């Protein structure tokens, strides 16, 4: 099994551990990832709101690179995945395709007719791979709140592989790992990612609601697959605690790290030492798992 | 064989009907303002379906930011149907929307309020509206145009100035220590033609 792999801007900076853990577990599972050659930013949720054509051209550029490599595209970041999937759909529309082609040709690129699929890493893990038999270190006793956010499963005319409002893929992936997935009602409620800088207080409030619920469910950590959600939930958790005078101390873990642990890969190899907010509590709980020691 | 005139009438009839609502009439009997509608559609908004909005409020009901908005999504769609651009343009809603697509998932009529709002944002920016959100969004896009790959510290500096950098210094140190912040931003292979191609889009849309 082989895919082209689009890491994206965040996975090269604030979410390095997501990039590392994706590559490490895919290798372990025998899946080959071929990095997109000369990828660029997908424009995120921002570019399309400045200019539709600009947003489309930016996102389509990576899809076209994947087409030229003639491999289905997998992105770990929910945002990169979402925008790429949107662009792949736009490329099927003659009007959008003509506009996109003109821009990409100006960049010196060729738009091919190769037909490829755009997938999120969670989609690949749940639908294309079966790692049930490869669990070496079951995460028994670990309670996780799986947070999907917005862009992994919405809008469903471009995603369509899980429910837009109450998805279960990551819950199932966690359960295969032996962890217990709590019934996280807020799993697709927005964290305020795209407005986190210029509408700070609004984003704080949205993120707080998520932390509150995860905490009330006694989750040991939140599991996710979006670096922008992690910026709010993890990198800003201390700020939010200060702003509301509360304490969460809730580790945030990428789904690929969780699976890596269950596959018996060391936290260090998965890049888990790179978290801004320590994930030691999760690692300790897993390490002291009596089932494994036995 | 139908005559040409008959064919045209049949086509017009088809156009008028979407979800069996006349395209030029919506719930309270106002006339759809096609000028604004067409501009929104050209900017990526959801074509004929805007006219099909039945004002059910499912979008507002699911919107995580509706309580902060001066015009919730349902009302905003109504204003766009009526062509009340000035109200839309001044609305805080455009900048409070976090592009979460909940409205679009819930809408029973395929209106895609999220995409309509995204289009309205682009039109508002082109019209020269100024606020912090516009500042952030335009700096974001300008930086991508420069190198093709976003370098967050630069974005924060350009947006918030030195103050933001100092405020965020402890975090910056942490990111550097964990090897997440390299002093050398990455870029695409040919930033020059990358930028030029994107600037050309802007020139076309400004016309
Ligand atoms: S959910 Fe759709 S039909 Fe209902 S008010 Fe919103 S846009 Fe209109
Ligand atoms: S996309 Fe915007 S308007 Fe729609 S529900 Fe989300 S925040 Fe509200």
mmCIF file of C-alpha atoms in Angstrom, chain A residues 9-10 12-17 37-41 43-54 57-58 61 82-83 86 89 99 103 106-107 150-151 154-157 164-165 188-190 192 194-195 197-200 202 205-206 234-236 239 273-276, chain B residues 42-44 64-65 67-68 92 95-102 104-106 112 115 118-119 121-122 125-126 132-133 136-138 140-141 144-145 148-152 156 159 164 168 171 174-175 178-181 186-190 193-194 197-198 200-202 205:
data_model
loop_
_atom_site.group_PDB
_atom_site.id
_atom_site.type_symbol
_atom_site.label_atom_id
_atom_site.label_comp_id
_atom_site.label_asym_id
_atom_site.label_seq_id
_atom_site.Cartn_x
_atom_site.Cartn_y
_atom_site.Cartn_z
ATOM 1 C CA UNK A 9 2.876 23.835 7.505
ATOM 2 C CA UNK A 10 1.785 23.006 11.062
ATOM 3 C CA UNK A 12 6.629 21.121 10.327
ATOM 4 C CA UNK A 13 6.389 23.472 13.313
ATOM 5 C CA UNK A 14 3.911 23.314 16.204
ATOM 6 C CA UNK A 15 2.699 19.776 15.460
ATOM 7 C CA UNK A 16 5.986 18.014 14.725
ATOM 8 C CA UNK A 17 4.959 15.046 16.854
ATOM 9 C CA UNK A 37 7.281 17.001 -3.921
ATOM 10 C CA UNK A 38 7.350 20.773 -3.402
ATOM 11 C CA UNK A 39 4.099 21.054 -1.423
ATOM 12 C CA UNK A 40 2.736 24.403 -0.284
ATOM 13 C CA UNK A 41 0.244 25.748 2.264
ATOM 14 C CA UNK A 43 -4.597 28.176 2.579
ATOM 15 C CA UNK A 44 -6.396 26.797 5.631
ATOM 16 C CA UNK A 45 -9.781 28.185 6.554
ATOM 17 C CA UNK A 46 -8.459 31.671 5.863
ATOM 18 C CA UNK A 47 -7.466 32.027 2.198
ATOM 19 C CA UNK A 48 -10.909 31.219 0.751
ATOM 20 C CA UNK A 49 -12.407 34.043 2.816
ATOM 21 C CA UNK A 50 -9.979 36.512 1.264
ATOM 22 C CA UNK A 51 -10.467 35.257 -2.282
ATOM 23 C CA UNK A 52 -12.293 32.135 -3.376
ATOM 24 C CA UNK A 53 -10.062 31.636 -6.403
ATOM 25 C CA UNK A 54 -6.910 32.092 -4.340
ATOM 26 C CA UNK A 57 -5.675 27.489 -6.358
ATOM 27 C CA UNK A 58 -3.620 27.062 -3.177
ATOM 28 C CA UNK A 61 -1.807 22.858 -6.068
ATOM 29 C CA UNK A 82 -10.413 19.211 4.184
ATOM 30 C CA UNK A 83 -9.111 21.874 1.828
ATOM 31 C CA UNK A 86 -12.589 20.427 -1.454
ATOM 32 C CA UNK A 89 -13.997 18.158 -5.931
ATOM 33 C CA UNK A 99 -9.591 28.826 -13.281
ATOM 34 C CA UNK A 103 -3.095 29.708 -12.041
ATOM 35 C CA UNK A 106 1.398 30.266 -14.365
ATOM 36 C CA UNK A 107 3.335 28.497 -11.622
ATOM 37 C CA UNK A 150 -15.010 20.489 12.300
ATOM 38 C CA UNK A 151 -12.866 19.775 9.301
ATOM 39 C CA UNK A 154 -17.652 18.366 7.558
ATOM 40 C CA UNK A 155 -19.106 19.317 5.174
ATOM 41 C CA UNK A 156 -20.085 15.746 4.354
ATOM 42 C CA UNK A 157 -20.430 16.317 0.617
ATOM 43 C CA UNK A 164 -20.572 15.034 10.163
ATOM 44 C CA UNK A 165 -22.042 15.547 13.624
ATOM 45 C CA UNK A 188 -17.556 17.894 16.766
ATOM 46 C CA UNK A 189 -18.160 21.260 18.426
ATOM 47 C CA UNK A 190 -15.853 23.935 17.082
ATOM 48 C CA UNK A 192 -12.619 28.320 17.392
ATOM 49 C CA UNK A 194 -9.684 29.851 12.537
ATOM 50 C CA UNK A 195 -10.582 32.807 14.771
ATOM 51 C CA UNK A 197 -5.966 34.962 17.106
ATOM 52 C CA UNK A 198 -8.290 37.796 16.203
ATOM 53 C CA UNK A 199 -11.298 36.728 18.335
ATOM 54 C CA UNK A 200 -9.303 35.365 21.227
ATOM 55 C CA UNK A 202 -14.547 33.791 21.715
ATOM 56 C CA UNK A 205 -14.892 30.159 25.485
ATOM 57 C CA UNK A 206 -15.365 27.502 22.816
ATOM 58 C CA UNK A 234 -2.914 22.191 24.230
ATOM 59 C CA UNK A 235 -0.748 25.212 23.529
ATOM 60 C CA UNK A 236 -3.309 27.626 24.943
ATOM 61 C CA UNK A 239 -3.667 30.656 29.105
ATOM 62 C CA UNK A 273 8.590 14.397 24.086
ATOM 63 C CA UNK A 274 7.827 17.383 21.861
ATOM 64 C CA UNK A 275 4.483 18.284 23.414
ATOM 65 C CA UNK A 276 4.191 21.766 24.881
ATOM 66 C CA UNK B 42 -19.216 34.120 -8.208
ATOM 67 C CA UNK B 43 -17.177 34.193 -5.002
ATOM 68 C CA UNK B 44 -17.977 30.568 -4.255
ATOM 69 C CA UNK B 64 -21.443 27.742 18.085
ATOM 70 C CA UNK B 65 -21.047 31.496 17.771
ATOM 71 C CA UNK B 67 -24.997 34.116 20.607
ATOM 72 C CA UNK B 68 -22.107 36.483 19.857
ATOM 73 C CA UNK B 92 -19.755 41.278 12.964
ATOM 74 C CA UNK B 95 -15.666 37.830 11.471
ATOM 75 C CA UNK B 96 -17.148 35.667 14.212
ATOM 76 C CA UNK B 97 -17.876 32.747 11.931
ATOM 77 C CA UNK B 98 -15.249 30.072 12.599
ATOM 78 C CA UNK B 99 -15.950 28.122 9.385
ATOM 79 C CA UNK B 100 -17.107 25.063 11.316
ATOM 80 C CA UNK B 101 -19.640 23.916 8.665
ATOM 81 C CA UNK B 102 -22.222 22.938 11.277
ATOM 82 C CA UNK B 104 -24.065 23.583 6.234
ATOM 83 C CA UNK B 105 -24.404 20.079 7.671
ATOM 84 C CA UNK B 106 -27.740 20.910 9.268
ATOM 85 C CA UNK B 112 -24.381 26.164 2.676
ATOM 86 C CA UNK B 115 -19.797 29.150 2.098
ATOM 87 C CA UNK B 118 -16.961 32.953 3.280
ATOM 88 C CA UNK B 119 -17.935 34.633 0.014
ATOM 89 C CA UNK B 121 -16.045 37.978 3.735
ATOM 90 C CA UNK B 122 -14.053 38.112 0.520
ATOM 91 C CA UNK B 125 -12.399 42.696 2.255
ATOM 92 C CA UNK B 126 -12.345 43.742 -1.395
ATOM 93 C CA UNK B 132 -8.510 43.059 13.316
ATOM 94 C CA UNK B 133 -9.856 39.962 11.600
ATOM 95 C CA UNK B 136 -5.007 38.950 10.349
ATOM 96 C CA UNK B 137 -6.518 37.226 7.344
ATOM 97 C CA UNK B 138 -4.791 39.448 4.809
ATOM 98 C CA UNK B 140 -1.873 35.356 6.533
ATOM 99 C CA UNK B 141 -2.503 35.274 2.797
ATOM 100 C CA UNK B 144 1.714 32.481 1.984
ATOM 101 C CA UNK B 145 2.121 34.362 -1.275
ATOM 102 C CA UNK B 148 4.220 29.277 -0.134
ATOM 103 C CA UNK B 149 4.709 27.843 3.325
ATOM 104 C CA UNK B 150 3.456 29.576 6.434
ATOM 105 C CA UNK B 151 5.883 30.464 9.196
ATOM 106 C CA UNK B 152 3.795 31.159 12.299
ATOM 107 C CA UNK B 156 2.275 36.681 14.911
ATOM 108 C CA UNK B 159 -0.118 40.913 13.234
ATOM 109 C CA UNK B 164 2.687 39.869 20.767
ATOM 110 C CA UNK B 168 4.315 34.845 23.621
ATOM 111 C CA UNK B 171 5.859 29.752 24.524
ATOM 112 C CA UNK B 174 9.317 26.162 24.763
ATOM 113 C CA UNK B 175 8.747 25.648 21.045
ATOM 114 C CA UNK B 178 11.249 21.087 21.636
ATOM 115 C CA UNK B 179 12.754 21.723 18.211
ATOM 116 C CA UNK B 180 9.499 23.033 16.785
ATOM 117 C CA UNK B 181 10.665 26.473 15.852
ATOM 118 C CA UNK B 186 10.738 26.764 4.615
ATOM 119 C CA UNK B 187 9.668 27.809 1.141
ATOM 120 C CA UNK B 188 8.500 26.385 -2.177
ATOM 121 C CA UNK B 189 11.089 25.758 -4.889
ATOM 122 C CA UNK B 190 10.105 28.689 -7.074
ATOM 123 C CA UNK B 193 6.417 32.452 -10.061
ATOM 124 C CA UNK B 194 4.294 31.140 -7.184
ATOM 125 C CA UNK B 197 0.559 33.585 -10.308
ATOM 126 C CA UNK B 198 -1.362 34.338 -7.116
ATOM 127 C CA UNK B 200 -2.596 37.706 -10.998
ATOM 128 C CA UNK B 201 -5.773 36.238 -9.432
ATOM 129 C CA UNK B 202 -6.110 39.283 -7.232
ATOM 130 C CA UNK B 205 -10.949 39.801 -9.070
#
